[in-house]
Structures are given as C-alpha cells and as structure tokens.
Amino acid sequence: MNSTRLVRAAIAGLALTGLLSACGGSGSGSGGSDAASGPVTLPFWGWANGQEAVVKAFNAAHKDVQLKYTKVTDQLTMQKQLTNAVKAGNAPCLVQNTAEYVTSWVAQGALADITKYVGTAEDKFNSGSWSAAQVQGRLYGVPTSSSPNFTIYRTDVFQKYGLKAPTTWDEFIAAGKVLEKHGVKITNYAGEDPSTLEVLAMQAGAHWYAIDGDSWKVDFQDAGTLKAAGVIQQIIDNDLDSTLSFADYAAVQRNYDNGGTATRQISTWQMAGMVQNFTKSFGKWALAPWPTYTGEAAKTPAGTNLTGGVTLVTKQCAHQQQAAEAALWMSTDSGAVKTMASPTTGNGVMPALADSSAYVDEAISQKLLGANYAPAKKVVTDSLDTVTTDWTFGPDWTAMFTELQSGWAKVVSKQQKVTDLLAHMQQWTVADLKSRGISVKG
C-alpha cells in the first residue's frame, strides 16, 4: 500500500486498527528469539536520562524477555531515525515518544494496537496521560510521564512591586504592565517556539484538528483559539515579553536568574535547567496554578513539549505482546518510576500514574523554591486533575508545527498579528492535508 493510500486508510472511518492491520510491516525487522532458542530480545530506542538504568533493572527482573537499549540524541532525531527504520522494515519494538506524534505514526501504519494486551491497565494512570497514548479509543503505547503545568514566579520581584501571583490571564497582563514600567518582563516568547499559542488555545477549548465522519476537520480560528490570540496579542503589543531565543539557552536562564523576566509557565522537568544554571536566585521562586481565563474553571493544557510521554510499540515488532507488557512494567514498577522522576537519576518528570503524589518530592527542587517548596507540592498535584484530555494532534502535526514556527517568529517581532498567523495556518493546513491525499474539511 503506498503512503497516500495508507494515510487515507488510517483516517477514513473510525476503525483505525482494522484498516492499519491490513497494510503494515511483517514484523520480521525487530525480532528477538523464540522460547526454544532463548529469551525474546526487544530493541528499545529512547533519549531520556535514566532509561539505561531502567532497562538494566527490567532485564535483571525478567528471564524470558530482555530489552536492548539504544540512546537517540533527542526527540526530533527520534522521528527522523524512526521514519528511516520503518521504511527499511527494521523498526525497533519500543520507542520513546510524546503525544503530539502518536496520530502521525498511526496514520503511517507504524504502530501496533496494543489495547488487547494492556488496555485493562487504564486505572493505573491518570486520564490525561492515558488519553495521550490513544487514537480514537485504541491504545498504541503506554504512558510514561505526565506534564503538570503551572506558573513559576519570582517572589522577590512580585513583592517589590506589590503584586500577587496572577490567577487569571487578565491579572497576568495587568501584572505585566506594572513590571514593564520597571524594566521587568513578565514572560518570554522565543521566536522559534509557538507552543505558547497552542497551549493557550488548548486551555481555551480550541480544537485545531478533529475527526468528522471520514474526514479531518481543521479549525485554527475557532472561539478558543481567538481567545488565546487576544491574550498573546496584548502581551506583545504592550511589550510585556522578552524575546530571548532558546538557541542561547544560557542567556535565557541568566535572564530569569537576574530578574529580567519574572515568570514562566512550565512543568516539573524544566525546573532542572533552572537549578543547573542559576547562581543568584535560589529560594526566590514559588509555584502558582496556571492562570485561567476570567470566569472559567481551572484548566491546564496538555501542551506540546509540555505534553506527557509514551512508550510506543511498533507494528513491525515480532513480539508485540511482550513489548506492550515491558512498556507497562517500565511505567508502573516503583523503582523504575522513581528513577525517571528524579532530576538526579532521570529527567525529573512526573509519572503518568493515577496517584503521583509520592513522587512530587523528587520532581521539584527545594533548592530552587526554598521556603516555598512545601506549598508547591499541592500546586503540582492539583494541576494533574485539570489537564486537558480532548485535544487531538493531526496527522501532519510535525509539518504543521514547522510552518507555525515560521509565522510565530513574525508575530513575536511584530511583523504580523496572531490572527494573521491563524488565518494563514487555516489555509496552509487544509492544503497540506489535501496534498497528502487526506480527506479534510475546513
């Protein structure tokens, strides 16, 4: 089946599993051995710190199944290497990934439906993480991490100017206007990172992609997205944001450390970079809930780079059940989870488990927060209860996001409005899907 027909088959109708199972790899490319010749060996690709230790622990605890770990440079490199491996018919059995890529890989026929193997484990995970591993109710991986999202802010700067942590975006903008008078920015918008637009749209109830019958529906100009655009445009128009690129990561961190920018909307794993780079502001940071839209209940986005992780099982894997069960073990074994949750031994990520409260101590920094460490724990756990679960990543997400990046740079530099970018993305995305042979409305 050629790639265009494959994408059509993957998306048409709602029975994705049945359609994809008719046209995938044979499973011969990433084998292992059968019971007669020794333990099954499952190739596993990932990039996160701590995975090698988890693999070692898994192999020590299992005689019949062994993991063979290969460390990939980073998330984007993973997508490129997996693309090449799928084409060559030798994809690994297990792949670390994040939620925004799941739909694309399903549409390409690269992933195995593992619902029948580990679908009964749903109660072990929080709802946001569980939904991130699914497409149309079918499971293609096991959740590995959550992304509790919150605001971290400089308490000394806020106190100096008589400000409290903003609870709404209106308050956030108002605080930003006060800070701007004193040469302090309330947030940083890097020109290469449009995830701010995505997560604020997600929080506002937007749906850039949705499945409508046998077609995709695209809408970059719905009410939620326009609400998000309004917040962002006010911040940019009033010069409330710094515009430092993460290409110079050290400069960004120095800016926060020196008090040039007073808040970040982040997750637990991003705090590790602050701890590693700061020298002046330890103990002066506190956590607050993600700001809400005025009059609305608390709701935090699942995010892009903030989104939860998944361990995917490929269709070319000859031992899909063993792979699914190995992925489940890595996400639920207490030792493995603790290893990954620690910023010292792992990535400082929050687990995807239904109850992650026991791991909050590991995932946030007492050094960074000082006296604000204890109350920060509740902010983290509370945020997991309000994560968006109904966001859909489209089948051309990677290409779309690249195009979005180009336009976002012009928004940040005031060369165009957010609404101009959204109008362009609506036309571009519809045209891109059609060029791939995908049925689309919008």
Short mmCIF file of C-alpha atoms in Angstrom, two decimals:
data_model
loop_
_atom_site.label_atom_id
_atom_site.label_comp_id
_atom_site.label_asym_id
_atom_site.label_seq_id
_atom_site.Cartn_x
_atom_site.Cartn_y
_atom_site.Cartn_z
CA MET A 1 0.00 0.00 0.00
CA ASN A 2 1.56 3.34 -0.99
CA SER A 3 1.88 6.14 1.54
CA THR A 4 -1.04 8.20 0.25
CA ARG A 5 -3.44 5.29 0.33
CA LEU A 6 -2.11 4.32 3.74
CA VAL A 7 -2.92 7.71 5.22
CA ARG A 8 -6.39 7.62 3.67
CA ALA A 9 -6.98 4.16 5.08
CA ALA A 10 -5.71 5.14 8.50
CA ILE A 11 -8.01 8.10 8.80
CA ALA A 12 -11.11 7.01 6.91
CA GLY A 13 -13.75 5.65 9.24
CA LEU A 14 -13.16 5.18 12.92
CA ALA A 15 -11.87 1.61 12.94
CA LEU A 16 -8.24 2.63 12.59
CA THR A 17 -6.93 -0.63 13.90
CA GLY A 18 -8.59 -2.86 11.36
CA LEU A 19 -7.60 -0.66 8.46
CA LEU A 20 -4.00 -0.37 9.51
CA SER A 21 -3.52 -4.02 10.30
CA ALA A 22 -4.07 -4.82 6.65
CA CYS A 23 -1.08 -2.84 5.48
CA GLY A 24 1.88 -2.68 7.83
CA GLY A 25 5.27 -4.29 8.21
CA SER A 26 5.50 -8.04 8.58
CA GLY A 27 7.15 -7.85 11.98
CA SER A 28 10.35 -9.53 10.85
CA GLY A 29 12.55 -6.49 11.28
CA SER A 30 12.96 -6.24 15.06
CA GLY A 31 12.74 -9.69 16.33
CA GLY A 32 14.37 -11.48 19.14
CA SER A 33 14.25 -15.21 19.57
CA ASP A 34 11.55 -17.70 20.41
CA ALA A 35 11.23 -19.67 23.62
CA ALA A 36 13.17 -22.61 22.19
CA SER A 37 16.30 -20.59 21.45
CA GLY A 38 16.38 -18.22 24.40
CA PRO A 39 14.82 -15.05 25.73
CA VAL A 40 12.98 -12.63 23.46
CA THR A 41 15.05 -9.51 22.80
CA LEU A 42 13.17 -6.26 22.29
CA PRO A 43 15.04 -3.29 20.78
CA PHE A 44 14.12 -0.07 22.61
CA TRP A 45 15.01 3.42 21.42
CA GLY A 46 14.87 6.43 23.71
CA TRP A 47 16.65 9.65 24.68
CA ALA A 48 15.72 10.33 28.30
CA ASN A 49 18.18 10.26 31.15
CA GLY A 50 17.62 7.28 33.40
CA GLN A 51 16.34 4.85 30.77
CA GLU A 52 19.52 2.80 30.71
CA ALA A 53 19.17 2.18 34.44
CA VAL A 54 15.51 1.22 33.99
CA VAL A 55 16.43 -1.21 31.20
CA LYS A 56 19.09 -2.77 33.41
CA ALA A 57 16.53 -3.24 36.19
CA PHE A 58 13.99 -4.73 33.78
CA ASN A 59 16.49 -7.22 32.39
CA ALA A 60 17.52 -8.28 35.88
CA ALA A 61 13.88 -8.94 36.79
CA HIS A 62 12.94 -10.88 33.62
CA LYS A 63 14.38 -14.09 32.24
CA ASP A 64 12.25 -14.61 29.15
CA VAL A 65 12.26 -11.04 27.82
CA GLN A 66 15.23 -8.71 27.53
CA LEU A 67 15.43 -5.09 26.39
CA LYS A 68 18.23 -3.86 24.13
CA TYR A 69 18.55 -0.11 24.61
CA THR A 70 19.79 2.41 22.05
CA LYS A 71 20.06 6.06 23.08
CA VAL A 72 18.93 8.57 20.47
CA THR A 73 20.10 12.18 20.61
CA ASP A 74 16.74 13.88 21.14
CA GLN A 75 13.05 13.92 20.26
CA LEU A 76 13.39 15.32 16.73
CA THR A 77 16.23 12.95 15.89
CA MET A 78 13.99 10.12 17.03
CA GLN A 79 11.30 11.00 14.48
CA LYS A 80 13.85 11.04 11.64
CA GLN A 81 15.51 7.78 12.65
CA LEU A 82 12.19 6.04 13.18
CA THR A 83 11.00 7.16 9.75
CA ASN A 84 14.07 5.60 8.16
CA ALA A 85 13.71 2.41 10.20
CA VAL A 86 10.04 1.97 9.31
CA LYS A 87 10.84 2.39 5.61
CA ALA A 88 13.65 -0.13 5.87
CA GLY A 89 11.46 -2.62 7.73
CA ASN A 90 13.65 -2.77 10.83
CA ALA A 91 11.90 -0.53 13.32
CA PRO A 92 12.63 -1.22 17.00
CA CYS A 93 9.91 -2.80 19.11
CA LEU A 94 9.70 0.03 21.62
CA VAL A 95 10.10 3.75 21.06
CA GLN A 96 10.10 6.68 23.47
CA ASN A 97 7.93 9.48 22.16
CA THR A 98 5.50 12.23 23.10
CA ALA A 99 1.80 12.57 22.45
CA GLU A 100 1.90 15.01 19.54
CA TYR A 101 3.46 12.36 17.29
CA VAL A 102 1.15 9.44 18.06
CA THR A 103 -1.56 10.23 15.50
CA SER A 104 1.00 10.79 12.74
CA TRP A 105 2.65 7.44 13.38
CA VAL A 106 -0.71 5.67 13.50
CA ALA A 107 -1.67 7.30 10.20
CA GLN A 108 1.54 5.98 8.68
CA GLY A 109 0.76 2.45 9.83
CA ALA A 110 3.85 2.34 12.02
CA LEU A 111 2.29 1.45 15.38
CA ALA A 112 0.69 -1.66 16.81
CA ASP A 113 -2.69 -1.56 18.53
CA ILE A 114 -1.88 -2.94 21.97
CA THR A 115 -5.30 -2.43 23.53
CA LYS A 116 -5.87 -6.15 23.98
CA TYR A 117 -2.57 -6.58 25.81
CA VAL A 118 -2.56 -3.72 28.31
CA GLY A 119 -5.90 -1.94 27.89
CA THR A 120 -7.09 -3.19 31.28
CA ALA A 121 -4.36 -1.12 32.98
CA GLU A 122 -6.26 2.14 32.48
CA ASP A 123 -6.99 2.59 36.20
CA LYS A 124 -3.25 2.70 36.90
CA PHE A 125 -2.86 6.00 35.03
CA ASN A 126 -4.29 9.49 35.19
CA SER A 127 -6.83 10.28 32.50
CA GLY A 128 -4.74 12.88 30.67
CA SER A 129 -1.79 10.55 30.26
CA TRP A 130 -3.96 7.61 29.24
CA SER A 131 -5.68 9.59 26.52
CA ALA A 132 -2.31 10.76 25.18
CA ALA A 133 -1.42 7.18 24.22
CA GLN A 134 -4.64 6.62 22.26
CA VAL A 135 -6.08 7.42 18.86
CA GLN A 136 -9.84 7.00 18.51
CA GLY A 137 -10.01 4.96 21.69
CA ARG A 138 -7.33 2.44 20.67
CA LEU A 139 -4.08 2.19 22.60
CA TYR A 140 -0.75 2.38 20.74
CA GLY A 141 1.61 2.83 23.66
CA VAL A 142 1.87 3.06 27.42
CA PRO A 143 2.01 6.46 29.16
CA THR A 144 5.35 7.19 30.78
CA SER A 145 5.04 10.67 32.20
CA SER A 146 2.65 13.47 32.98
CA SER A 147 3.15 17.15 32.43
CA PRO A 148 1.69 19.04 35.38
CA ASN A 149 1.70 22.64 34.20
CA PHE A 150 1.93 25.68 36.45
CA THR A 151 3.46 29.13 36.80
CA ILE A 152 6.79 29.64 38.50
CA TYR A 153 7.46 33.23 39.54
CA ARG A 154 9.98 35.43 41.32
CA THR A 155 8.57 36.16 44.74
CA ASP A 156 11.03 38.96 45.50
CA VAL A 157 10.21 40.82 42.27
CA PHE A 158 6.47 40.47 42.79
CA GLN A 159 6.71 41.60 46.41
CA LYS A 160 8.88 44.56 45.49
CA TYR A 161 6.18 45.95 43.22
CA GLY A 162 3.19 44.99 45.37
CA LEU A 163 2.00 42.15 43.13
CA LYS A 164 0.45 38.77 43.83
CA ALA A 165 0.70 35.68 41.66
CA PRO A 166 -1.84 36.13 38.82
CA THR A 167 -4.79 33.76 38.95
CA THR A 168 -6.23 34.78 35.55
CA TRP A 169 -4.77 35.90 32.24
CA ASP A 170 -6.31 39.34 32.79
CA GLU A 171 -4.39 39.59 36.07
CA PHE A 172 -1.29 38.28 34.31
CA ILE A 173 -1.47 41.10 31.75
CA ALA A 174 -2.14 43.69 34.46
CA ALA A 175 0.86 42.50 36.47
CA GLY A 176 2.95 42.57 33.32
CA LYS A 177 2.10 46.22 32.75
CA VAL A 178 3.27 47.08 36.26
CA LEU A 179 6.51 45.15 35.84
CA GLU A 180 7.19 46.65 32.42
CA LYS A 181 7.33 50.14 33.95
CA HIS A 182 10.29 48.91 35.99
CA GLY A 183 12.10 47.21 33.12
CA VAL A 184 10.97 43.69 34.02
CA LYS A 185 9.19 41.38 31.60
CA ILE A 186 6.51 39.00 32.84
CA THR A 187 7.20 36.24 30.31
CA ASN A 188 9.49 35.23 27.46
CA TYR A 189 8.29 34.47 23.93
CA ALA A 190 11.05 32.81 21.94
CA GLY A 191 10.55 33.38 18.23
CA GLU A 192 11.09 29.72 17.41
CA ASP A 193 8.62 28.35 19.97
CA PRO A 194 4.90 28.77 19.15
CA SER A 195 3.86 26.30 21.83
CA THR A 196 2.52 29.27 23.83
CA LEU A 197 -0.17 29.78 21.20
CA GLU A 198 -1.01 26.11 21.13
CA VAL A 199 -1.31 25.61 24.88
CA LEU A 200 -3.37 28.75 25.47
CA ALA A 201 -5.69 27.71 22.64
CA MET A 202 -5.93 24.22 24.10
CA GLN A 203 -6.76 25.65 27.51
CA ALA A 204 -9.50 27.81 25.94
CA GLY A 205 -11.23 24.77 24.45
CA ALA A 206 -9.89 25.06 20.90
CA HIS A 207 -9.64 22.12 18.52
CA TRP A 208 -7.27 22.71 15.63
CA TYR A 209 -7.86 19.15 14.45
CA ALA A 210 -10.88 16.90 14.88
CA ILE A 211 -12.24 13.81 13.16
CA ASP A 212 -15.58 14.44 11.48
CA GLY A 213 -17.02 11.27 9.96
CA ASP A 214 -14.46 10.01 7.47
CA SER A 215 -12.61 13.31 7.26
CA TRP A 216 -10.42 15.59 9.30
CA LYS A 217 -11.82 18.95 10.32
CA VAL A 218 -9.34 21.80 10.64
CA ASP A 219 -10.12 25.00 12.56
CA PHE A 220 -7.43 27.48 13.59
CA GLN A 221 -9.95 30.26 14.01
CA ASP A 222 -12.45 28.87 16.50
CA ALA A 223 -13.56 30.81 19.57
CA GLY A 224 -11.00 29.24 21.87
CA THR A 225 -8.08 29.98 19.57
CA LEU A 226 -9.19 33.58 19.10
CA LYS A 227 -9.47 33.96 22.87
CA ALA A 228 -5.89 32.75 23.24
CA ALA A 229 -4.78 35.04 20.43
CA GLY A 230 -6.26 38.01 22.28
CA VAL A 231 -4.21 37.32 25.40
CA ILE A 232 -0.99 36.85 23.49
CA GLN A 233 -1.53 39.92 21.34
CA GLN A 234 -2.00 42.12 24.39
CA ILE A 235 1.25 40.84 25.88
CA ILE A 236 3.16 41.51 22.66
CA ASP A 237 1.54 44.88 21.89
CA ASN A 238 2.34 46.16 25.38
CA ASP A 239 5.94 44.90 25.30
CA LEU A 240 5.39 42.68 28.33
CA ASP A 241 7.53 39.85 26.96
CA SER A 242 11.23 39.35 26.49
CA THR A 243 12.12 37.64 23.22
CA LEU A 244 15.19 35.57 24.01
CA SER A 245 15.77 32.53 21.84
CA PHE A 246 16.31 29.14 23.43
CA ALA A 247 19.13 28.72 20.94
CA ASP A 248 21.11 30.60 23.59
CA TYR A 249 19.79 28.60 26.49
CA ALA A 250 22.32 30.01 28.94
CA ALA A 251 21.23 33.58 28.17
CA VAL A 252 17.60 32.70 28.78
CA GLN A 253 18.44 31.20 32.13
CA ARG A 254 20.63 34.16 33.12
CA ASN A 255 17.73 36.47 32.35
CA TYR A 256 15.48 34.60 34.77
CA ASP A 257 18.23 34.35 37.37
CA ASN A 258 18.93 38.11 37.17
CA GLY A 259 15.23 39.01 37.45
CA GLY A 260 14.86 40.31 33.89
CA THR A 261 11.82 38.08 33.37
CA ALA A 262 9.66 37.24 36.36
CA THR A 263 7.52 34.21 35.40
CA ARG A 264 7.44 31.05 33.33
CA GLN A 265 4.60 28.66 32.55
CA ILE A 266 6.38 25.32 32.82
CA SER A 267 6.29 21.73 34.02
CA THR A 268 8.44 19.87 36.52
CA TRP A 269 11.15 18.71 34.14
CA GLN A 270 12.00 22.28 33.07
CA MET A 271 12.92 23.20 36.62
CA ALA A 272 16.07 21.08 36.32
CA GLY A 273 17.54 23.54 33.81
CA MET A 274 16.92 26.40 36.21
CA VAL A 275 18.68 24.57 39.04
CA GLN A 276 21.64 23.72 36.82
CA ASN A 277 22.11 27.27 35.50
CA PHE A 278 21.12 29.66 38.30
CA THR A 279 23.60 31.21 40.71
CA LYS A 280 21.71 34.12 42.31
CA SER A 281 18.02 33.44 42.80
CA PHE A 282 17.74 30.15 44.65
CA GLY A 283 14.93 30.26 47.20
CA LYS A 284 13.25 33.22 45.49
CA TRP A 285 10.88 31.23 43.29
CA ALA A 286 7.39 29.91 44.02
CA LEU A 287 4.74 27.95 42.15
CA ALA A 288 1.20 29.09 41.39
CA PRO A 289 -1.59 27.48 39.37
CA TRP A 290 -1.68 28.07 35.63
CA PRO A 291 -3.73 31.26 35.04
CA THR A 292 -7.32 30.74 33.95
CA TYR A 293 -9.49 32.71 31.59
CA THR A 294 -11.65 35.08 33.65
CA GLY A 295 -14.84 33.41 34.83
CA GLU A 296 -13.73 29.92 33.82
CA ALA A 297 -12.80 26.92 35.93
CA ALA A 298 -9.20 25.82 36.30
CA LYS A 299 -7.93 24.04 33.21
CA THR A 300 -4.34 23.31 32.29
CA PRO A 301 -3.16 22.34 28.81
CA ALA A 302 -1.56 19.03 27.96
CA GLY A 303 0.99 21.03 25.96
CA THR A 304 3.46 20.27 23.19
CA ASN A 305 6.89 19.95 24.67
CA LEU A 306 4.95 20.01 27.95
CA THR A 307 2.92 17.00 26.94
CA GLY A 308 3.14 13.62 28.60
CA GLY A 309 5.43 10.91 27.29
CA VAL A 310 4.56 7.50 25.89
CA THR A 311 6.40 4.30 25.08
CA LEU A 312 5.10 3.21 21.67
CA VAL A 313 5.02 -0.32 20.25
CA THR A 314 5.74 -0.61 16.54
CA LYS A 315 3.79 -2.76 14.11
CA GLN A 316 7.00 -4.30 12.80
CA CYS A 317 7.76 -5.76 16.23
CA ALA A 318 7.53 -9.54 16.10
CA HIS A 319 6.69 -9.72 19.81
CA GLN A 320 4.06 -7.06 20.35
CA GLN A 321 2.54 -8.53 23.50
CA GLN A 322 5.89 -8.82 25.24
CA ALA A 323 6.75 -5.29 24.13
CA ALA A 324 3.47 -3.91 25.47
CA GLU A 325 3.95 -5.66 28.78
CA ALA A 326 7.55 -4.43 29.04
CA ALA A 327 6.37 -0.87 28.43
CA LEU A 328 3.75 -1.29 31.14
CA TRP A 329 6.38 -2.54 33.58
CA MET A 330 8.64 0.45 32.94
CA SER A 331 5.75 2.84 33.62
CA THR A 332 4.44 1.17 36.78
CA ASP A 333 7.33 -0.54 38.59
CA SER A 334 8.02 1.62 41.64
CA GLY A 335 11.80 1.53 41.23
CA ALA A 336 11.65 2.40 37.54
CA VAL A 337 9.20 5.22 38.14
CA LYS A 338 11.32 6.67 40.93
CA THR A 339 14.43 6.54 38.73
CA MET A 340 12.75 8.56 35.97
CA ALA A 341 11.04 11.00 38.34
CA SER A 342 14.26 12.11 39.98
CA PRO A 343 16.10 15.04 38.36
CA THR A 344 19.31 13.37 39.53
CA THR A 345 18.86 9.86 38.15
CA GLY A 346 16.29 10.63 35.47
CA ASN A 347 14.60 13.57 33.77
CA GLY A 348 12.67 14.97 36.70
CA VAL A 349 9.39 14.07 35.03
CA MET A 350 6.19 13.38 36.88
CA PRO A 351 4.91 9.82 36.42
CA ALA A 352 1.77 9.10 34.44
CA LEU A 353 0.30 7.17 37.35
CA ALA A 354 -3.16 7.86 38.74
CA ASP A 355 -1.56 8.78 42.06
CA SER A 356 1.77 10.52 41.56
CA SER A 357 1.80 12.33 44.88
CA ALA A 358 4.57 10.13 46.26
CA TYR A 359 6.93 11.35 43.52
CA VAL A 360 6.41 15.10 43.80
CA ASP A 361 9.29 15.39 46.28
CA GLU A 362 11.62 14.01 43.63
CA ALA A 363 10.30 16.11 40.77
CA ILE A 364 10.54 19.62 42.24
CA SER A 365 13.57 21.40 43.65
CA GLN A 366 13.79 22.50 47.27
CA LYS A 367 16.97 24.40 46.37
CA LEU A 368 15.11 26.47 43.79
CA LEU A 369 11.95 27.05 45.84
CA GLY A 370 13.35 27.41 49.35
CA ALA A 371 10.57 28.20 51.83
CA ASN A 372 8.05 27.88 49.00
CA TYR A 373 8.83 24.19 48.50
CA ALA A 374 6.09 22.70 50.70
CA PRO A 375 3.12 24.64 49.23
CA ALA A 376 4.47 23.95 45.73
CA LYS A 377 3.67 20.25 46.12
CA LYS A 378 -0.07 20.91 46.16
CA VAL A 379 0.15 23.16 43.10
CA VAL A 380 1.78 20.30 41.18
CA THR A 381 -0.67 17.60 42.23
CA ASP A 382 -3.71 19.83 41.75
CA SER A 383 -2.65 20.66 38.20
CA LEU A 384 -2.79 16.98 37.24
CA ASP A 385 -6.53 16.98 37.97
CA THR A 386 -7.28 19.74 35.46
CA VAL A 387 -5.30 18.62 32.40
CA THR A 388 -7.00 18.86 29.01
CA THR A 389 -7.92 15.41 27.68
CA ASP A 390 -9.81 16.18 24.46
CA TRP A 391 -7.08 17.70 22.29
CA THR A 392 -6.31 15.89 19.01
CA PHE A 393 -2.97 16.02 17.25
CA GLY A 394 -3.39 15.94 13.47
CA PRO A 395 -1.75 13.52 11.02
CA ASP A 396 0.57 16.24 9.66
CA TRP A 397 1.43 17.71 13.05
CA THR A 398 5.19 17.89 12.52
CA ALA A 399 4.89 19.72 9.19
CA MET A 400 2.17 21.99 10.55
CA PHE A 401 4.20 22.92 13.62
CA THR A 402 7.21 23.77 11.45
CA GLU A 403 5.06 26.15 9.42
CA LEU A 404 3.62 27.59 12.61
CA GLN A 405 7.13 28.31 13.86
CA SER A 406 7.92 30.44 10.81
CA GLY A 407 4.84 32.57 11.33
CA TRP A 408 5.27 32.80 15.09
CA ALA A 409 8.66 34.43 14.66
CA LYS A 410 6.94 37.22 12.73
CA VAL A 411 4.30 37.56 15.45
CA VAL A 412 6.89 37.93 18.20
CA SER A 413 8.81 40.52 16.16
CA LYS A 414 5.54 42.44 15.49
CA GLN A 415 5.64 41.87 11.75
CA GLN A 416 2.15 40.37 11.84
CA LYS A 417 -0.74 39.82 14.25
CA VAL A 418 -1.61 36.49 15.83
CA THR A 419 -4.87 36.48 13.85
CA ASP A 420 -2.88 36.86 10.61
CA LEU A 421 -0.89 33.78 11.50
CA LEU A 422 -4.04 31.83 12.34
CA ALA A 423 -5.66 32.72 9.00
CA HIS A 424 -2.54 31.52 7.21
CA MET A 425 -2.38 28.29 9.21
CA GLN A 426 -6.01 27.51 8.39
CA GLN A 427 -5.37 27.71 4.65
CA TRP A 428 -1.95 26.07 4.82
CA THR A 429 -3.04 23.08 6.90
CA VAL A 430 -6.09 22.30 4.78
CA ALA A 431 -3.94 22.46 1.65
CA ASP A 432 -1.23 20.32 3.24
CA LEU A 433 -3.66 17.57 4.24
CA LYS A 434 -5.19 17.54 0.79
CA SER A 435 -1.74 17.29 -0.77
CA ARG A 436 -1.21 14.13 1.27
CA GLY A 437 -4.41 12.59 -0.04
CA ILE A 438 -6.25 13.04 3.27
CA SER A 439 -9.93 13.95 3.30
CA VAL A 440 -10.32 17.29 5.06
CA LYS A 441 -12.94 19.87 5.94
CA GLY A 442 -12.16 23.44 6.88
#
